[in-house]
Coordinates of C-alpha atoms in Angstrom, one line a residue:
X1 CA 14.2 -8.5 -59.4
X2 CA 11.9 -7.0 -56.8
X3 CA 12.7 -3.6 -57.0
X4 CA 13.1 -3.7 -61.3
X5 CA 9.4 -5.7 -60.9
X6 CA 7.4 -2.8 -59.4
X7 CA 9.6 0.1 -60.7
X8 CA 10.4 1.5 -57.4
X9 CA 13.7 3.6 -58.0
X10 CA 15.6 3.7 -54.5
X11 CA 18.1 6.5 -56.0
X12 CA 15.3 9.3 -57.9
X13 CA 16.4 11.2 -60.6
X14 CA 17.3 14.6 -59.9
X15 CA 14.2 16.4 -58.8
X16 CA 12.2 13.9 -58.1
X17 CA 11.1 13.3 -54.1
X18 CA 13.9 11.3 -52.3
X19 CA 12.4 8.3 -51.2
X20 CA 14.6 6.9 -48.6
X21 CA 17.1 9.5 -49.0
X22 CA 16.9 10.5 -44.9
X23 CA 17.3 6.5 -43.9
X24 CA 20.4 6.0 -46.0
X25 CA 22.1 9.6 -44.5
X26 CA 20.9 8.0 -41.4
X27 CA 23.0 4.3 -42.3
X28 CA 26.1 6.6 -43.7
X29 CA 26.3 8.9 -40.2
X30 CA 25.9 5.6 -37.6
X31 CA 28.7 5.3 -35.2
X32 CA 27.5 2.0 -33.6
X33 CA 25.6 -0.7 -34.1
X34 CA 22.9 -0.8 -32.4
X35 CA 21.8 2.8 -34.1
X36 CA 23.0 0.7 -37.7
X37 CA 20.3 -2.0 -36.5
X38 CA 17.7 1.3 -36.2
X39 CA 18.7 2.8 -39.1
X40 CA 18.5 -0.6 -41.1
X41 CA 15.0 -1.4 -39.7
X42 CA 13.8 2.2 -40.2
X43 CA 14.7 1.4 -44.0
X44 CA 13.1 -1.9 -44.6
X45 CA 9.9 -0.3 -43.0
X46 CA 10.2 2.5 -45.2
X47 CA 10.4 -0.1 -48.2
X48 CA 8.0 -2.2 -46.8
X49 CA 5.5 0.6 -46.7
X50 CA 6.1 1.3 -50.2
X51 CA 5.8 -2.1 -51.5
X52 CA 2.4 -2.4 -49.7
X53 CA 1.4 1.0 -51.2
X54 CA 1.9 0.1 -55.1
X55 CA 0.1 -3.6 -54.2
X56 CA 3.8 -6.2 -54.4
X57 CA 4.1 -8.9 -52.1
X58 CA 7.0 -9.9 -50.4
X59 CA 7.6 -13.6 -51.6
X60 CA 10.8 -16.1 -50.4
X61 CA 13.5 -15.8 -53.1
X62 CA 12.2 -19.4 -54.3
X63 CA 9.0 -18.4 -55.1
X64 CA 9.9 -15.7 -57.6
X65 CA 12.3 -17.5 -59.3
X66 CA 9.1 -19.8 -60.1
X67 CA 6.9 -16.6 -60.8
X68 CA 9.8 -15.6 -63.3
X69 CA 10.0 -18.6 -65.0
X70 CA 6.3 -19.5 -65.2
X71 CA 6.4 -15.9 -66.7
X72 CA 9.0 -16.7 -69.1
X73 CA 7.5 -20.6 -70.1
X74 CA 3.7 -18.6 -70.1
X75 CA 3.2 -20.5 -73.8
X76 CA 4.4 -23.8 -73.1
X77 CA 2.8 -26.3 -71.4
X78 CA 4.2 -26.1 -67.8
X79 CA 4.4 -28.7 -65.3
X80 CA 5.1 -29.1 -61.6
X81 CA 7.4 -31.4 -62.4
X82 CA 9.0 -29.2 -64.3
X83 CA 8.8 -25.9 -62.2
X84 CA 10.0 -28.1 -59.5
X85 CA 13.2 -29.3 -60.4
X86 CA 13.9 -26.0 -61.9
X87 CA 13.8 -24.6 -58.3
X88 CA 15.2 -27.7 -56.9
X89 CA 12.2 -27.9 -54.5
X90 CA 10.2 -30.9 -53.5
X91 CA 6.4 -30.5 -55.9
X92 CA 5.0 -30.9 -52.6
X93 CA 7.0 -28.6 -50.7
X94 CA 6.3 -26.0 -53.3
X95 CA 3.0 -26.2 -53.9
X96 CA 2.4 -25.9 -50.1
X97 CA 4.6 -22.8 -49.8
X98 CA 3.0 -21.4 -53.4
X99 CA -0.2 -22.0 -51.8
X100 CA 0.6 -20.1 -48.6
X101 CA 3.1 -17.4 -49.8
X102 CA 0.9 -16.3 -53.2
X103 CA -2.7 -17.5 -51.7
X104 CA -3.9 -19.6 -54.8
X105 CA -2.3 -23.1 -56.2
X106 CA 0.5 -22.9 -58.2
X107 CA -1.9 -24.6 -61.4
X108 CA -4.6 -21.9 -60.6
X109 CA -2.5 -19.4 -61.1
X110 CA -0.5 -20.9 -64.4
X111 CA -4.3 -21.2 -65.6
X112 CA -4.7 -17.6 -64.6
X113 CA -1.6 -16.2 -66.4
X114 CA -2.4 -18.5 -69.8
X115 CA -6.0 -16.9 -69.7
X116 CA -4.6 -13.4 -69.6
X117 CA -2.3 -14.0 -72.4
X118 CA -5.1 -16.0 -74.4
X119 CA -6.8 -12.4 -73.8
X120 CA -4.4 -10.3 -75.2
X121 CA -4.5 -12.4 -78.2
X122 CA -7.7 -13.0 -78.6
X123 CA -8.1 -8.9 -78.6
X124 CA -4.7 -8.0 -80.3
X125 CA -4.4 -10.5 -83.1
X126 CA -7.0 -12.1 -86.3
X127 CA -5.3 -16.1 -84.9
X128 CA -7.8 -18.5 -84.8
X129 CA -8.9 -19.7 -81.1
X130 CA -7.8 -23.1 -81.3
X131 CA -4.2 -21.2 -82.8
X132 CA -4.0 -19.0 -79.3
X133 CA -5.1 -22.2 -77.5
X134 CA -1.8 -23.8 -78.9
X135 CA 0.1 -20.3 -78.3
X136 CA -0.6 -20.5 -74.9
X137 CA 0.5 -24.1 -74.0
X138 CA -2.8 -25.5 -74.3
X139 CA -3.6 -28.1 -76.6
X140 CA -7.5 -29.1 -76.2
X141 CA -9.2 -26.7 -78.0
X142 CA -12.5 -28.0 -75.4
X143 CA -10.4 -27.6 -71.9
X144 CA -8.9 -24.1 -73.3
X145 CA -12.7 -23.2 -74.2
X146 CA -14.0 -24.1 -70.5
X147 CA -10.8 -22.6 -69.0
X148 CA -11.3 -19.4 -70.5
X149 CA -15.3 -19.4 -69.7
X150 CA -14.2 -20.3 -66.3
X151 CA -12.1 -16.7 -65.9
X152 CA -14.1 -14.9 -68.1
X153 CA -17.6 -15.5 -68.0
X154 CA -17.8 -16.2 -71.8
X155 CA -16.3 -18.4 -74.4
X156 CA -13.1 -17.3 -76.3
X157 CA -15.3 -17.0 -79.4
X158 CA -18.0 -14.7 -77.5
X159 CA -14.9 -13.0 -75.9
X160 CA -13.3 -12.5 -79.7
X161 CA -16.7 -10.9 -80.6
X162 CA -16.7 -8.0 -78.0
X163 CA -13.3 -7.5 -77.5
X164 CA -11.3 -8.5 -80.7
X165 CA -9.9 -6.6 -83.8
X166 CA -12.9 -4.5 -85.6

């Protein structure tokens, strides 16, 4: 999921720059393990480098499965209880390791990812606000208003007048 994520192709096309193809001749050629172990290292650096380069994070398996399905429940309304037992995690547990592996709370950041799609509505479609409010998982038309002001330094109908459909 990573790798699809961030479009990093380990295997270019023909032509392109080969982006690890030295480390993996390296892995192929090893004759014991301890140059395996140097090889292998030499690669996840390599990758790591990369990663850091195009702006991913490295996250436990656990917390992308809940950035993947927070991503695919983005218009429903979403709850730790829910995100929880989806991952089979503890909702303390997770919000703990959310909090430390992504750097904001896991709500914060469901709030975050509601606003941008409220965004893209707003600019992309003619839907009423309190119509994107409901698209988005969020039923009160006055929290989605104060959400949106809160992450955007305007109300949805101020944003809908500079940004919207002309």
């Amino acid at each position: 999921y990573l790798l699809q994520h961030i479009d990093i192709e380990l295997f270019p096309q023909e032509g392109e720059p080969p982006l690890f193809s030295e480390v993996i001749r390296g892995i192929w050629k090893t004759t014991s393990f301890q140059d395996l172990m140097r090889h292998m290292n030499a690669f996840f650096d390599r990758l790591q480098t990369l990663l850091e380069e195009k702006g991913a994070h490295l996250y436990r398996k656990e917390i992308y499965e809940v950035l993947k399905y927070i991503e695919g429940h983005i218009c429903e309304k979403l709850t730790l209880a829910q995100i929880s037992q989806q991952v089979a995690i503890n909702e303390t547990y997770l919000c703990s390791l959310f909090k430390e592996q992504v750097g904001k709370s896991i709500i914060s950041y469901i709030n975050e990812q509601k606003m941008k799609a409220a965004a893209v509505r707003i600019k992309n479609s003619d839907s009423l606000l309190r119509e994107v409010a409901k698209e988005v998982g969020i039923s009160d038309q006055y929290y989605f208003n104060r959400l949106f002001k809160q992450y955007y330094g305007m109300t949805p109908s101020q944003y809908k007048k500079t940004y919207g459909k002309q």
